Amino acid sequence: MSSEFILLLPLIIVGVMSVISILVDAINPNSKNSGYYLSIVSIVAVGGFALNNFYLNISGINLDGANLITSNMLSFGGFSAFFDLLFSIGALLIVLNARNYLDTVKTELNEFYNLVLYALAGMMVMAHSNHLLTLFIGIELMSITFYIMAGYFRFASQSVEASLKYFLLGAFSTGFLVYGMAMLYGSTGSMFFPEITVAIVSGSANNAYLMFGAALMIMGLSFKSSAFPFHQWAPDVYSGAPTVVTSFMSTAGKAAALSAFIIIAKTIIPMGFDPTGLESAVNTDKLITAIAAISALTMLVGNITALVQKNVKRMLAYSSVAHAGYMLMGIVANTAAGWSALMFYAVVYTFMQIGAFIIVGLLERDTDKNLEYDDYAGLSKRQPALAAIMALFMFSLAGIPPMAGFFGKYYLFMSVINTGHLWLALIAVVSSIISVVFYIGLIVKMYFTDSEDVEGESLPWNASRMLVFVTSAVVLIIGLNPGGMLSFIKSAL
Amino acid sequence: MIESIPLEYYLILSGTIFAIGSVGVLTRRNAIIIFMCIELMLNAVNISLVAFSSFLGDSSGQIFVFFVMAVAAAEAAIGLAIVLALFRNKRTIYVDEINLLKW
């Protein structure tokens, strides 16, 4: 088997298996387990081959063969292998958690696991994209799947409403994204990212179309990563969608949007490019300031609105907006250090956010009950282990020092300070301090507020509770050895 | 030989239709009409893509259009299904009448 073929395997497996699993479900509709086990097997295979590709890339293998098989429309390297691995870990956590969650609300269907595979395929194509067409198809495959997943509880009006909102606003933003792509193409005359960069650096690109197209693409991608001012959909959709879907959309989905953001930023804002002296001065570096402003406003708005929330799921939704703002700092830095800091934070964020959502899902009743802050009062007496781990995730999300979240923020802050955006780092510090209020507020509620029902129901010992321990262990381990994780990521770039 | 229409004319047409579509999305209240406006936006982009493709003498823009149309068709299928699910739940498709979540 040639090495080119091995590099293609993660994409082939996820594409083929998503089709096969829907066929299996059509042939054998009464099977309760086929979708679940098929998706677990394929996700594990995808993750395994992605890890293999990651190490193949470190070992210095020539990847041009694999790029050529796909006519250079997809790129295969450490960057995409890393994101393949991250997405498949996220998808695996979701699938394992979904079984218990969907079982409690009696809506487990094989389609759910199928949709996870489709979304995973879309995300992976985004991280692999090397051409505007593949980027577009990846984004749409992921988004359309998310529209369906948000409305998964089709008999609950809240879920369907979230789905409609996500769909209308998502399709609206797709219009801007495609318009931006058309302008980029018209300006540079190519759809391949390396050729676009060459056209920009050589000054042959049409400046007006380029700036217009780049601005539209940044708008479209800001929507997909729920950044200000296109974040309005996020809290509604995240709190209306089933909790297990929310945990997928707000972690792996956001990481995918940011991976596409990195690819586009690399393409239209070439690193170390000095436009002075060119005939048609292409000032794409001005866009860095725009992205910095988006990043600053996103974290401020996300954290300030999260302060006033009474619902834990909605609070986590707003905090997820704020975290998109932190991660955008890595794109503002526009250096390898910035990107690796973003990737580090994406890993940490995936684990802590999914972990927190699994706990929310375990405590949730009747799809949307038991989610208020007051319902968490006295949780430390009723569920000591869950309360302690929830506190750990909150400390990590807030960025309290020994936790992994702190190191993620530290690397991001350093990357923007080193590229001369001190003001952005200061805003980030201020908004982190604001965020401590509501994260610690939940801990205070759990530990220092008494509630009437001291007994509490006993939760069954199932896969979701195991996952809570697994995710918290990963957050602790990354927190204890952040350097190891960072050097692992840096070897990808 | 006929003098060809300049590129800018196509872009102005495309930009105008795109603007009409986006204004429609922001002002209309019926979910299906909002969705039709979104389709209008995507088709406006298709005009730009074809115009650029023709003026650059490069076919990839026209191929992109086919993919945009295919994705728009997939979006239509999903979107109408979601609207139907909403109608079954709430007996309305007007976006200002659905307010369980803050819009």
XYZ file of C-alpha atoms in Angstrom:
596
model
C 0.000 0.000 0.000
C 1.526 3.252 -1.038
C 1.972 5.977 1.525
C -0.212 8.385 -0.476
C -3.130 6.075 0.028
C -2.565 5.901 3.788
C -2.657 9.698 3.939
C -6.027 9.717 2.206
C -7.506 7.039 4.462
C -9.081 9.248 7.192
C -11.126 11.141 4.605
C -11.998 7.988 2.675
C -13.113 6.143 5.807
C -15.311 8.920 7.104
C -16.865 9.531 3.687
C -17.559 5.896 2.914
C -18.708 4.971 6.415
C -21.176 7.844 6.650
C -22.874 6.548 3.502
C -22.659 2.908 4.576
C -24.135 3.548 8.000
C -27.186 5.277 6.527
C -27.648 2.328 4.151
C -27.340 -0.179 6.984
C -30.017 1.730 8.805
C -32.262 1.674 5.732
C -31.805 -2.076 5.203
C -32.194 -2.997 8.833
C -34.371 -0.326 10.462
C -35.022 -2.261 13.668
C -31.395 -2.547 14.641
C -30.772 -0.574 17.808
C -27.018 -0.749 17.788
C -25.772 -0.663 14.200
C -25.417 3.111 13.958
C -23.766 3.389 17.351
C -21.132 0.726 16.797
C -20.474 1.602 13.148
C -19.833 5.224 14.040
C -17.565 4.317 16.963
C -15.516 1.958 14.789
C -15.194 4.479 11.966
C -14.344 7.397 14.250
C -11.671 5.362 16.030
C -10.246 4.301 12.658
C -10.217 7.904 11.439
C -8.483 9.055 14.621
C -5.938 6.241 14.426
C -4.996 6.939 10.829
C -4.915 10.678 11.522
C -2.438 10.062 14.351
C -0.411 7.874 12.019
C -0.408 10.646 9.395
C 0.664 13.118 12.037
C 3.761 11.059 12.811
C 4.372 10.366 9.097
C 4.486 14.122 8.618
C 6.993 14.554 11.457
C 9.172 11.840 9.954
C 9.572 14.066 6.903
C 7.749 12.009 4.295
C 7.019 13.732 0.992
C 3.305 14.516 0.880
C 3.086 15.778 -2.692
C 1.779 12.438 -3.947
C -1.346 12.644 -1.809
C -1.907 16.264 -2.782
C -1.607 15.296 -6.445
C -4.198 12.507 -6.145
C -6.714 15.170 -5.134
C -5.467 17.606 -7.842
C -4.051 19.804 -5.048
C -7.579 20.598 -3.910
C -6.868 19.055 -0.523
C -3.638 19.394 1.393
C -2.214 16.699 3.614
C 0.139 17.730 6.341
C 0.623 17.954 10.059
C -1.899 20.768 10.382
C -4.782 18.852 8.850
C -3.766 15.577 10.530
C -3.813 17.356 13.889
C -7.295 18.723 13.285
C -8.522 15.339 12.005
C -7.384 13.888 15.301
C -9.026 16.651 17.342
C -12.348 16.367 15.480
C -12.437 12.600 15.790
C -11.745 12.798 19.532
C -14.580 15.315 19.848
C -16.919 13.143 17.786
C -16.031 10.045 19.800
C -16.829 11.805 23.083
C -20.144 12.967 21.624
C -21.145 9.523 20.352
C -20.283 7.820 23.639
C -22.148 10.442 25.625
C -25.130 10.566 23.253
C -26.212 6.996 23.976
C -27.063 7.720 27.629
C -28.350 11.196 26.986
C -30.701 10.202 24.172
C -31.781 7.140 26.118
C -33.011 9.256 29.041
C -35.264 11.216 26.685
C -36.245 8.109 24.670
C -35.244 9.472 21.287
C -32.282 7.345 20.369
C -32.193 6.754 16.625
C -29.387 5.502 14.426
C -29.594 8.701 12.374
C -27.976 10.658 15.168
C -24.721 8.723 14.933
C -24.922 8.966 11.188
C -25.171 12.733 11.334
C -22.121 12.882 13.593
C -20.153 11.119 10.849
C -21.358 13.567 8.193
C -20.443 16.538 10.346
C -17.042 14.978 11.017
C -16.493 14.565 7.259
C -17.330 18.224 6.688
C -14.967 19.421 9.401
C -12.136 17.281 8.102
C -12.576 18.574 4.548
C -12.426 22.126 5.965
C -9.141 21.484 7.743
C -7.719 19.804 4.608
C -8.920 22.420 2.133
C -6.451 23.935 -0.295
C -8.982 25.329 -2.760
C -12.008 27.593 -2.339
C -14.295 24.828 -3.613
C -13.249 22.234 -1.047
C -13.449 24.852 1.697
C -16.985 25.721 0.629
C -18.098 22.092 0.455
C -16.574 21.312 3.838
C -18.234 24.287 5.517
C -21.607 23.471 3.985
C -21.436 19.759 4.757
C -20.754 20.591 8.398
C -23.321 23.400 8.627
C -26.176 21.548 6.948
C -25.597 18.598 9.256
C -25.660 20.926 12.256
C -28.968 22.449 11.122
C -30.478 18.974 11.261
C -28.827 18.055 14.540
C -29.999 21.252 16.254
C -33.572 20.218 15.457
C -33.017 16.633 16.481
C -35.851 16.740 19.059
C -38.368 17.432 16.344
C -41.323 17.290 18.754
C -39.849 19.906 21.084
C -40.610 23.380 19.785
C -37.500 24.797 21.419
C -35.222 22.482 19.492
C -36.973 23.035 16.155
C -36.922 26.765 16.721
C -33.193 26.690 17.381
C -32.794 24.691 14.211
C -34.770 27.193 12.114
C -32.835 30.108 13.535
C -29.524 28.423 12.897
C -30.617 27.463 9.406
C -31.821 30.908 8.303
C -28.873 32.802 9.744
C -26.386 30.138 8.658
C -27.639 30.162 5.070
C -27.565 33.982 5.141
C -23.917 33.941 6.205
C -23.140 31.344 3.539
C -24.279 33.932 0.994
C -21.626 36.352 2.279
C -18.989 33.651 2.383
C -19.611 32.610 -1.237
C -19.674 36.229 -2.369
C -16.307 36.715 -0.683
C -14.975 33.629 -2.441
C -16.195 34.937 -5.803
C -14.467 38.284 -5.208
C -11.254 36.606 -4.107
C -11.347 34.504 -7.255
C -12.060 37.510 -9.445
C -9.271 39.478 -7.863
C -6.522 36.868 -8.007
C -7.671 34.683 -10.893
C -7.249 31.443 -9.011
C -9.031 29.313 -6.470
C -5.969 27.507 -5.151
C -4.811 29.056 -1.890
C -1.068 29.016 -2.725
C -1.760 30.710 -6.066
C -3.940 33.320 -4.363
C -1.052 34.085 -2.007
C 1.353 34.361 -4.937
C -1.005 36.772 -6.720
C -1.259 38.917 -3.591
C 2.478 38.987 -2.911
C 3.409 39.706 -6.517
C 0.905 42.573 -6.617
C -1.051 41.205 -9.577
C -4.261 40.974 -7.542
C -6.970 43.597 -7.983
C -6.892 45.493 -4.700
C -10.535 46.642 -4.499
C -11.998 43.197 -5.204
C -9.454 41.605 -2.905
C -10.258 43.770 0.110
C -14.001 43.438 -0.478
C -13.743 39.680 -0.876
C -11.479 39.274 2.139
C -13.823 41.338 4.311
C -16.816 39.244 3.206
C -14.975 36.006 3.887
C -13.982 37.201 7.348
C -17.647 38.011 7.972
C -18.735 34.558 6.879
C -16.095 32.791 8.936
C -16.826 34.987 11.970
C -20.376 33.764 11.776
C -19.311 30.134 11.657
C -17.012 30.638 14.655
C -19.709 32.751 16.410
C -17.620 35.918 16.690
C -18.984 39.417 17.294
C -21.055 40.952 15.626
C -22.339 37.678 14.153
C -22.606 35.854 17.477
C -26.304 36.518 18.096
C -27.415 33.113 16.879
C -25.024 31.212 19.121
C -26.657 31.544 22.569
C -30.128 30.828 21.179
C -29.073 27.855 19.124
C -26.765 26.464 21.790
C -29.415 26.657 24.476
C -32.271 25.432 22.280
C -30.475 22.462 20.724
C -30.171 19.136 22.584
C -27.291 19.388 25.086
C -25.270 16.675 23.404
C -25.546 18.460 20.053
C -24.590 21.761 21.662
C -21.449 20.224 23.061
C -20.509 19.055 19.557
C -21.323 22.322 17.769
C -19.597 24.536 20.299
C -16.348 22.547 20.398
C -15.496 20.559 17.283
C -17.645 22.808 15.091
C -15.917 25.906 16.411
C -12.468 24.343 16.077
C -13.315 23.504 12.442
C -14.415 27.065 11.727
C -11.194 28.364 13.281
C -9.063 25.903 11.310
C -10.651 27.312 8.134
C -10.029 30.803 9.516
C -6.329 30.001 9.971
C -6.097 28.663 6.406
C -7.796 31.754 4.951
C -5.775 34.171 7.090
C -2.557 32.451 5.985
C -3.661 32.822 2.376
C -4.839 36.410 2.245
C -2.484 37.880 4.860
C 0.874 36.343 3.923
C 3.266 36.259 6.878
C 6.024 38.872 6.861
C 4.696 40.402 3.635
C 5.636 44.057 3.167
C 3.315 45.795 0.685
C 5.381 48.987 0.389
C 7.042 49.354 -2.987
C 4.458 47.346 -4.855
C 2.647 48.985 -7.723
C -0.862 48.206 -6.464
C -0.298 48.325 -2.744
C -2.366 45.460 -1.350
C -2.846 46.240 2.287
C -4.256 43.001 3.593
C -2.340 43.593 6.832
C -5.030 46.158 7.627
C -7.331 43.165 7.994
C -5.291 42.067 11.015
C -6.534 45.168 12.840
C -10.093 44.293 11.860
C -9.708 40.734 13.169
C -8.137 42.098 16.363
C -11.166 44.355 16.875
C -13.526 41.417 16.245
C -11.569 39.334 18.741
C -11.604 42.034 21.448
C -15.318 42.752 21.064
C -16.190 39.062 20.949
C -14.600 38.285 24.280
C -15.974 41.400 25.966
C -19.534 40.907 24.693
C -19.496 37.161 25.362
C -18.272 37.516 28.926
C -20.399 40.522 29.874
C -23.626 38.938 28.616
C -22.723 35.657 30.297
C -22.649 37.563 33.611
C -26.397 38.123 33.678
C -27.494 34.618 32.654
C -29.556 32.548 35.053
C -29.401 29.362 32.994
C -26.233 27.268 33.100
C -26.574 26.049 29.508
C -27.036 29.593 28.266
C -24.115 30.789 30.376
C -21.915 28.143 28.760
C -23.215 29.246 25.346
C -22.166 32.853 25.966
C -18.859 31.724 27.419
C -18.328 29.730 24.244
C -18.719 32.988 22.290
C -16.076 34.557 24.536
C -13.726 31.610 23.989
C -14.043 32.105 20.224
C -12.744 35.611 20.897
C -9.734 34.271 22.799
C -8.943 31.816 20.037
C -9.126 34.534 17.363
C -6.094 36.096 19.089
C -4.014 33.312 17.566
C -5.081 34.510 14.108
C -4.346 38.132 15.013
C -0.773 37.131 15.897
C -0.504 35.516 12.429
C 2.658 33.629 13.371
C 3.383 29.957 13.906
C 3.377 30.668 17.662
C -0.101 32.164 17.389
C -1.488 29.248 15.408
C -0.016 26.666 17.732
C -1.444 28.589 20.704
C -4.844 28.552 18.998
C -4.571 24.814 18.357
C -3.501 24.206 21.964
C -6.480 26.184 23.202
C -8.808 24.343 20.815
C -7.725 21.022 22.338
C -8.096 22.212 25.921
C -11.377 23.934 25.174
C -12.802 20.830 23.494
C -12.159 18.719 26.575
C -13.326 21.189 29.197
C -16.409 22.337 27.310
C -17.547 18.814 26.394
C -16.899 17.747 29.988
C -18.974 20.601 31.367
C -21.787 19.863 28.917
C -21.764 16.157 29.827
C -22.355 17.141 33.457
C -25.109 19.548 32.399
C -26.652 16.729 30.375
C -26.454 14.301 33.306
C -28.300 16.716 35.592
C -30.809 17.792 32.947
C -34.365 16.443 33.123
C -37.097 16.349 30.434
C -34.846 17.913 27.781
C -34.919 21.427 29.215
C -35.521 21.238 32.974
C -33.063 21.541 35.814
C -30.706 23.903 34.028
C -31.002 27.034 36.182
C -28.271 28.211 38.525
C -30.660 27.561 41.425
C -30.953 23.912 40.433
C -27.227 23.555 41.038
C -27.535 24.814 44.643
C -26.118 22.338 47.123
C -24.872 20.030 44.385
C -21.734 19.348 46.407
C -23.911 17.525 48.984
C -26.006 15.601 46.496
C -23.378 14.733 43.875
C -19.963 15.411 45.443
C -17.937 13.920 42.584
C -19.834 15.704 39.817
C -19.737 18.997 41.705
C -15.981 18.714 42.226
C -15.344 17.976 38.554
C -17.699 20.742 37.445
C -15.697 23.088 39.671
C -12.508 21.871 37.993
C -13.948 22.621 34.537
C -15.105 26.056 35.705
C -11.630 26.864 37.068
C -10.142 25.743 33.775
C -12.622 27.752 31.673
C -11.904 30.797 33.814
C -8.161 30.258 33.393
C -7.115 29.780 37.013
C -3.363 28.887 37.043
C -2.814 25.189 37.568
C -5.489 24.281 35.025
C -5.008 23.668 31.314
C -7.224 26.645 30.421
C -4.688 28.982 32.030
C -1.823 27.770 29.864
C -3.980 27.997 26.740
C -4.718 31.629 27.521
C -1.102 32.299 28.487
C 0.223 31.076 25.113
C -2.410 33.088 23.239
C -1.655 36.249 25.221
C 2.084 35.848 24.691
C 1.627 35.362 20.948
C -0.240 38.671 20.545
C 2.115 40.545 22.886
C 5.097 39.343 20.859
C 3.528 40.682 17.660
C 2.855 44.096 19.162
C -0.826 43.903 20.077
C -0.440 44.668 23.765
C -3.840 46.393 23.923
C -5.542 43.203 22.772
C -3.820 41.188 25.490
C -4.932 43.756 28.074
C -8.551 43.522 26.914
C -8.274 39.745 27.047
C -7.012 39.900 30.629
C -9.852 42.229 31.624
C -12.469 39.996 30.039
C -10.939 36.924 31.687
C -11.321 38.655 35.036
C -14.965 39.413 34.199
C -15.482 35.761 33.302
C -14.195 34.626 36.709
C -17.313 36.162 38.275
C -19.834 33.833 36.650
C -17.646 30.732 36.590
C -16.891 31.082 40.287
C -20.538 32.064 40.808
C -21.546 28.566 39.752
C -19.004 27.020 42.115
C -20.286 29.172 44.984
C -23.813 28.047 44.120
C -22.765 24.392 44.174
C -20.749 24.531 47.381
C -22.040 27.321 49.608
C -25.781 27.422 48.922
C -28.160 24.998 50.575
C -31.114 23.508 48.802
C -34.252 21.804 50.137
C -33.682 18.363 48.664
C -30.588 17.162 50.455
C -30.990 13.561 49.374
C -30.788 13.863 45.601
C -31.422 11.036 43.220
C -28.735 8.488 42.540
C -27.463 8.711 38.997
C -26.817 5.450 37.157
C -23.190 4.534 36.582
C -22.936 4.764 32.805
C -20.620 5.765 29.982
C -21.398 9.461 30.376
C -20.200 9.463 33.972
C -17.029 7.666 32.913
C -16.461 10.333 30.245
C -16.724 13.037 32.895
C -13.732 11.496 34.648
C -11.830 10.964 31.389
C -12.258 14.567 30.220
C -11.355 15.979 33.630
C -8.251 13.765 33.740
C -7.187 15.064 30.311
C -7.676 18.679 31.432
C -5.561 17.976 34.538
C -2.820 16.180 32.593
C -2.544 18.948 29.988
C -2.478 21.430 32.862
C 0.403 19.578 34.514
C 2.411 19.185 31.314
C 1.474 22.031 28.947
C 4.925 22.125 27.353
C 4.639 18.547 26.116
C 1.294 19.265 24.514
C 2.593 22.450 22.917
C 5.660 20.784 21.414
C 3.400 18.025 20.059
C 1.343 20.717 18.308
C 4.366 22.690 17.139
C 5.744 19.621 15.396
C 2.638 19.747 13.185
C 3.273 23.207 11.793
C -17.709 41.784 -34.008
C -20.045 42.791 -31.226
C -18.530 44.811 -28.418
C -18.815 42.743 -25.238
C -20.473 43.980 -22.067
C -17.827 45.164 -19.568
C -17.149 43.087 -16.427
C -18.297 45.900 -14.161
C -21.858 45.714 -15.497
C -22.147 42.102 -14.451
C -20.719 42.892 -11.040
C -23.106 45.792 -10.534
C -26.045 43.572 -11.476
C -24.820 40.859 -9.160
C -24.207 43.294 -6.299
C -27.675 44.819 -6.712
C -29.416 41.446 -6.638
C -27.319 40.438 -3.642
C -28.331 43.625 -1.821
C -32.024 43.034 -2.654
C -31.722 39.520 -1.262
C -30.043 40.608 1.966
C -32.550 43.402 2.564
C -35.288 40.831 2.057
C -33.764 38.507 4.645
C -33.604 41.315 7.190
C -37.119 42.708 6.620
C -39.352 39.751 5.710
C -41.031 37.712 8.431
C -42.183 34.601 6.581
C -39.552 31.854 6.901
C -40.086 30.614 3.346
C -39.754 34.097 1.850
C -36.583 34.655 3.894
C -35.277 31.448 2.433
C -36.169 32.576 -1.103
C -34.212 35.771 -0.479
C -31.214 33.688 0.571
C -31.479 31.748 -2.696
C -31.546 35.094 -4.509
C -28.280 36.043 -2.785
C -26.619 32.791 -3.797
C -27.728 33.206 -7.405
C -26.433 36.777 -7.438
C -23.050 35.360 -6.441
C -23.331 32.878 -9.303
C -23.582 35.773 -11.765
C -20.331 37.211 -10.396
C -18.618 33.854 -10.545
C -19.599 33.228 -14.149
C -18.646 36.765 -15.162
C -15.221 36.486 -13.523
C -14.732 33.053 -15.007
C -15.533 34.289 -18.485
C -13.330 37.371 -18.234
C -10.404 35.483 -16.716
C -10.691 32.719 -19.289
C -10.619 30.148 -16.479
C -13.323 27.520 -16.120
C -13.094 26.877 -12.376
C -15.526 29.706 -11.599
C -18.219 28.072 -13.700
C -17.651 24.722 -12.034
C -17.950 26.437 -8.661
C -21.410 27.605 -9.740
C -22.567 24.010 -10.145
C -21.472 23.269 -6.613
C -23.199 26.377 -5.272
C -26.405 25.244 -6.983
C -26.077 21.708 -5.611
C -25.483 23.002 -2.085
C -28.424 25.409 -2.440
C -30.620 22.467 -3.406
C -29.476 20.510 -0.356
C -30.110 23.540 1.813
C -33.606 23.881 0.343
C -34.414 20.272 1.206
C -33.233 20.675 4.801
C -34.762 24.127 5.179
C -38.240 23.128 4.039
C -38.106 20.087 6.337
C -37.240 22.342 9.269
C -40.040 24.766 8.358
C -42.447 21.817 8.198
C -41.315 20.561 11.607
C -41.810 24.054 12.997
C -45.292 24.299 11.516
C -46.271 20.994 13.108
C -45.136 22.286 16.491
C -46.276 25.882 16.446
C -48.795 26.223 13.586
C -46.906 29.206 12.238
C -43.939 29.949 10.004
C -43.665 33.646 10.835
C -40.355 34.244 12.539
C -41.708 37.031 14.746
C -44.287 34.660 16.230
C -41.728 32.149 17.419
C -40.283 33.580 20.572
C -39.500 30.788 22.995
C -35.888 31.789 22.544
C -35.015 35.442 22.276
C -34.573 36.213 18.580
